[in-house]
XYZ file of C-alpha atoms in Angstrom:
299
model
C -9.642 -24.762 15.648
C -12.497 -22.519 14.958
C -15.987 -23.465 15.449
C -17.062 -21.409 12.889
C -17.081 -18.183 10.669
C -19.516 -15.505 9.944
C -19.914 -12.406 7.432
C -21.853 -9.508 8.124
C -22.916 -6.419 5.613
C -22.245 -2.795 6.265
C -24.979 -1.561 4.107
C -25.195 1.944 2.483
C -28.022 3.151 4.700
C -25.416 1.914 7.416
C -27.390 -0.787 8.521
C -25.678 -3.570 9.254
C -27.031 -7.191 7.967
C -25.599 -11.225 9.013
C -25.183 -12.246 5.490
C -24.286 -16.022 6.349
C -22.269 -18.609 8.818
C -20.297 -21.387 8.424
C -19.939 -24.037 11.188
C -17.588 -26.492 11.910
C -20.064 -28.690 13.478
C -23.575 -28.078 11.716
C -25.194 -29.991 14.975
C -23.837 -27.486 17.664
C -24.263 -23.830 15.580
C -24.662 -20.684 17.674
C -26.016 -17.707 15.635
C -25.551 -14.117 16.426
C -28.409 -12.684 18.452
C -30.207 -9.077 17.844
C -28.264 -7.928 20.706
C -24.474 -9.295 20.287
C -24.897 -7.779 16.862
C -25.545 -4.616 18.116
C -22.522 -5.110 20.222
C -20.276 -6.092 17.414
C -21.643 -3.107 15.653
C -21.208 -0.462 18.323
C -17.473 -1.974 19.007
C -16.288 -1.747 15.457
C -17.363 2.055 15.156
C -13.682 2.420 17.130
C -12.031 -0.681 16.693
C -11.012 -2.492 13.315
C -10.402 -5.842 15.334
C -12.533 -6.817 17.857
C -12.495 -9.546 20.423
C -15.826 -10.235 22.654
C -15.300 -12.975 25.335
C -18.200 -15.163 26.072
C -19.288 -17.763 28.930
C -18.636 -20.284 26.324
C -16.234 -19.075 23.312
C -14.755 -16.093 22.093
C -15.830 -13.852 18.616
C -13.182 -12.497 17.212
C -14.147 -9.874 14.463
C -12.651 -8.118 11.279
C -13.993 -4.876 9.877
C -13.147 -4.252 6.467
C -13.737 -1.043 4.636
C -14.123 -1.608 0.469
C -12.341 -0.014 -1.790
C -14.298 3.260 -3.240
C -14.481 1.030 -6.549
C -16.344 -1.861 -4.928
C -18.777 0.215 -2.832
C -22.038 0.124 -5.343
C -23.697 -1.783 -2.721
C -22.114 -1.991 0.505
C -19.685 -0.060 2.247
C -18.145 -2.986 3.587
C -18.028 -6.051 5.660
C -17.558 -7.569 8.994
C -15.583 -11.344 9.330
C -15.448 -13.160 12.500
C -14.877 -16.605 13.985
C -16.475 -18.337 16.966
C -13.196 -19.721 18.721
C -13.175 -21.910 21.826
C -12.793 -20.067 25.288
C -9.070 -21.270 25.650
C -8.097 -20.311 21.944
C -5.284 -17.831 20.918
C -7.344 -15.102 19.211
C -4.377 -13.329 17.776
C -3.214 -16.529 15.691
C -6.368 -16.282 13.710
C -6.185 -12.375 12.410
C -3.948 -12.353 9.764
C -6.220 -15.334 8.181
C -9.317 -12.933 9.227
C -7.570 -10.228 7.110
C -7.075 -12.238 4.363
C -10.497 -13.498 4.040
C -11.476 -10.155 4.126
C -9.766 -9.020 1.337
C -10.848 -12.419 -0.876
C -15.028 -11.260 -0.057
C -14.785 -7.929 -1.557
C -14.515 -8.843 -4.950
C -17.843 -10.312 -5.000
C -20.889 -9.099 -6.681
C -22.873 -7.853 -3.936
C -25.958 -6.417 -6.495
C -27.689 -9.651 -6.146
C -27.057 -11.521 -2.642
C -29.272 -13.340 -2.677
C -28.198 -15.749 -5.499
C -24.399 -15.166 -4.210
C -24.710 -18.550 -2.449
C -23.000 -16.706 0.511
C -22.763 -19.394 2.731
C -21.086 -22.028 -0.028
C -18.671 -19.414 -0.439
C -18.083 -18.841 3.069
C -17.605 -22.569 3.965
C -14.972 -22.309 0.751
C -13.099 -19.399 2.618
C -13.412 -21.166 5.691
C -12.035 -24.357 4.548
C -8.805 -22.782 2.034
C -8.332 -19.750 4.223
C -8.941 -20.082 7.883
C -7.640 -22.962 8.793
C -5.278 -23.589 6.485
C -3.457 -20.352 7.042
C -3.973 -20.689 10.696
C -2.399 -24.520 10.608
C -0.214 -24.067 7.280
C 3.136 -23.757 9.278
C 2.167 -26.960 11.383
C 4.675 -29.385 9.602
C 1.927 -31.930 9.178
C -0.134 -30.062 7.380
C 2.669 -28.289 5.497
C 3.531 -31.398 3.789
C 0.819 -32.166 2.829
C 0.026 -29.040 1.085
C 3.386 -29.385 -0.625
C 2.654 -33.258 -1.520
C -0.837 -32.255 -2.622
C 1.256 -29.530 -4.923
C 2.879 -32.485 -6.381
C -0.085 -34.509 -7.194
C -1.278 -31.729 -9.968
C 2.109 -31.224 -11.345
C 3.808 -34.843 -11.922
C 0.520 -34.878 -14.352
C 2.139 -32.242 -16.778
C 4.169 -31.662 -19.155
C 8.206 -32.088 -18.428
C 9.178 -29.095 -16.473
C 5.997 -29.908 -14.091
C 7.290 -33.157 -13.668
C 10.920 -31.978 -12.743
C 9.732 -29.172 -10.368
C 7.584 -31.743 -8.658
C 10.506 -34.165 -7.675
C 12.200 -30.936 -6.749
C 9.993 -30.819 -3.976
C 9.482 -34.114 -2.935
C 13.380 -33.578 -2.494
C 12.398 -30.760 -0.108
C 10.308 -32.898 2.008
C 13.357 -35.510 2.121
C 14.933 -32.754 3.356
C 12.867 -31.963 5.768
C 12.005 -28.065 4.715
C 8.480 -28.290 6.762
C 9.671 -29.449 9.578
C 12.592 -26.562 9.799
C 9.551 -24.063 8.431
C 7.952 -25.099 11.746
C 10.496 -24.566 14.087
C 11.707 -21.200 12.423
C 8.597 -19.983 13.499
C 7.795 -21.628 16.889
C 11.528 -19.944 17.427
C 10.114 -16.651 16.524
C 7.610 -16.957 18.816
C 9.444 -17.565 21.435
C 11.969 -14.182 20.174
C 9.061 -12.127 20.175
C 7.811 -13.281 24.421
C 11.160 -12.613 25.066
C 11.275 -9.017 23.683
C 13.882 -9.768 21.109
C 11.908 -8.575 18.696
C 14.758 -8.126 15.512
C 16.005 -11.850 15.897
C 12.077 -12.614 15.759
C 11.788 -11.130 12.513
C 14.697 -12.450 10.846
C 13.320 -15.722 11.606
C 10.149 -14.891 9.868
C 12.032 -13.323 6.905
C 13.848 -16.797 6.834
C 10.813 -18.739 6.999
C 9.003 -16.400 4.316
C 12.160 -17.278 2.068
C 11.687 -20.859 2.418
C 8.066 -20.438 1.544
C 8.886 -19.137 -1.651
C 11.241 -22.128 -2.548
C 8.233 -24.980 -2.150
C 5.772 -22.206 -3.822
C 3.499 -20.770 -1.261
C 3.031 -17.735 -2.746
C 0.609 -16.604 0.675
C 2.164 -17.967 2.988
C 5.572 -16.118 2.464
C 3.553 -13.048 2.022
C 1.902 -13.610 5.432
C 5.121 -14.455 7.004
C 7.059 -11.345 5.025
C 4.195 -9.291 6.964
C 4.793 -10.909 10.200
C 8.114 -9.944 9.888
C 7.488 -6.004 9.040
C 4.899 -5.909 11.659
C 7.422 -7.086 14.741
C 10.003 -5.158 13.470
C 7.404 -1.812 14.055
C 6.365 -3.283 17.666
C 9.278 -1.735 20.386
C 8.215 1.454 18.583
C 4.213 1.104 19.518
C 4.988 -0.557 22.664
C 7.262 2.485 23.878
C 4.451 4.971 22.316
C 2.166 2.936 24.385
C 3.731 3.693 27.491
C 4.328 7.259 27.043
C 0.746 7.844 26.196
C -0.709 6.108 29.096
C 1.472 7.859 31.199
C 0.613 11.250 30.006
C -3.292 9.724 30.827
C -2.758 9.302 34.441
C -0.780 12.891 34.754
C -4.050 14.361 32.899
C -6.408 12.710 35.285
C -4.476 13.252 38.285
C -4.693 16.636 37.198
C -8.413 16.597 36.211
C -7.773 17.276 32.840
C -10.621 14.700 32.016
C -10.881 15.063 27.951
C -7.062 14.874 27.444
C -7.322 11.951 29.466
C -10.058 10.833 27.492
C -8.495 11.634 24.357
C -4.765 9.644 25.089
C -6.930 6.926 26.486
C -8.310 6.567 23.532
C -5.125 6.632 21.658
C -3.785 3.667 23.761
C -6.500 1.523 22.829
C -5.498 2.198 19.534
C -2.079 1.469 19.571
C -2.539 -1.795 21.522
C -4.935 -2.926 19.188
C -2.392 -2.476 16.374
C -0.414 -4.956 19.444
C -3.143 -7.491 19.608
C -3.112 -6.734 23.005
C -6.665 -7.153 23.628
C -7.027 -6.865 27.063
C -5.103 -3.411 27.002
C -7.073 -2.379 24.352
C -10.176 -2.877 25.996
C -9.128 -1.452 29.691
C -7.915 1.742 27.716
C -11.046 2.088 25.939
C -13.342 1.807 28.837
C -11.235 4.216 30.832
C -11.549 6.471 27.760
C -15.507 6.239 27.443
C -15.952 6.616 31.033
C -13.980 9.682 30.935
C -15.868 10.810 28.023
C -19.250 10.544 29.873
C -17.628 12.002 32.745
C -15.936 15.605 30.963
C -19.659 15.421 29.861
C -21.423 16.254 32.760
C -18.473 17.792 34.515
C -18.362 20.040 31.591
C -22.297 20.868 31.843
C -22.152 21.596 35.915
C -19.471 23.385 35.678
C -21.269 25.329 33.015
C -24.345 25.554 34.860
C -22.275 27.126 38.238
């Protein structure tokens, strides 16, 4: 589970300001120093998710652009999450997106009587962990049973729908929600990428019947996302390759350029590691067709 959740501003002068934190644990809180912001900052000027591994924990970051509509006041903002060292950072994006979204709506004129960091708690309490949990089958049912609480106090039809779906917990429809998707997990380390999604299209399905609007939505995403990745993954390959020709052939800003467009496409893979060797290969060789370039000139 997270340890926390931040929100930073992209202002319009592009300055960039921490607008509030939430913490798990208000005893152990670790704020974001001068200089890790500067990193976060620099990072996201080529990356839209960003992971930065720590001694200690891991910040996983979200940089979302507002709508033209919403940008009076800020261009956008930057979500993260302190996670624990050993955490799965890509299990948390999808919620990072979605919190995202949920922040833009706000009216930024005013911040400062926003009450950012009640709000924030609120996102990180309905949003983060929830989504990140929600197919647990736990913690599904008791979303669903929670669900029936508010309804078996209206009218009729409320009162019908909600032994409907007590009936679904009888049935056990959380606990098969959690094992359709542990089972597309395990599709998707095993390359079999089509049965994966089918599974999450099944799951997204059976979201809809016990009314979880979001979570089928997230799911129904899941599903179109690992249907796309054999496509990236191949394009991955090919441009990497075409990298190490270019360098071996000292062709330093093509290399610099499809380096560049690796770390993009395994970003889009949540392949962090990948992302982050490809990038530093493609600033290095940056720097280096630099000064190459200006010798060479100077000869």
């Amino acid at each position: 589970m997270p340890k926390g959740y931040f929100l930073i501003a992209m202002k319009k002068n592009s300055e960039f300001e921490i607008l509030g934190y939430f913490f798990k644990d208000q005893k152990r809180q670790t704020p974001i120093s001068d200089d890790l912001l500067l990193r976060i900052r620099i990072d996201h000027n080529s990356k839209e998710i960003n992971k930065i591994t720590l001694e200690n924990q891991i910040i996983l970051s979200f940089l979302y652009k507002f709508h033209p509509k919403f940008q009076k006041y800020l261009q956008g903002i930057i979500v993260g999450l302190f996670l624990n060292i050993d955490e799965d950072a890509k299990s948390y994006i999808s919620s990072l997106q979605t919190s995202a979204k949920l922040l833009e709506e706000l009216d930024y004129s005013n911040i400062k009587s926003l009450n950012i960091e009640e709000k924030i708690e609120h996102i990180y309490i309905n949003y983060i962990e929830k989504l990140k949990d929600i197919v647990d089958s736990d913690n599904l049912k008791k979303l669903i049973i929670e669900r029936t609480k508010t309804l078996l106090s209206g009218n009729i039809e409320d009162r019908k729908l909600a032994q409907a779906l007590l009936g679904k917990i009888e049935d056990g429809i959380h606990i098969e929600m959690h094992k359709i998707t542990k089972s597309a997990e395990e599709a998707i380390k095993n390359h079999e990428y089509e049965k994966a999604a089918k599974k999450y299209d099944t799951a997204s399905k059976m979201a809809l019947e016990i009314y979880e609007d979001k979570l089928a939505k997230t799911l129904e995403e899941k599903a179109i996302n690992t249907r796309q990745l054999p496509n990236i993954i191949k394009e991955r390959e090919e441009v990497a390759l075409k990298a190490r020709n270019s360098l071996k052939n000292d062709d330093f800003h093509t290399a610099y350029s499809l380096y560049r467009k690796a770390a993009d496409l395994s970003e889009k893979l949540m392949d962090f590691e990948k992302s982050e060797e490809y990038s530093l290969k493609s600033r290095a060789l940056s720097e280096f067709h630099k000064i190459d370039k200006k010798y060479k000139h100077n000869d």
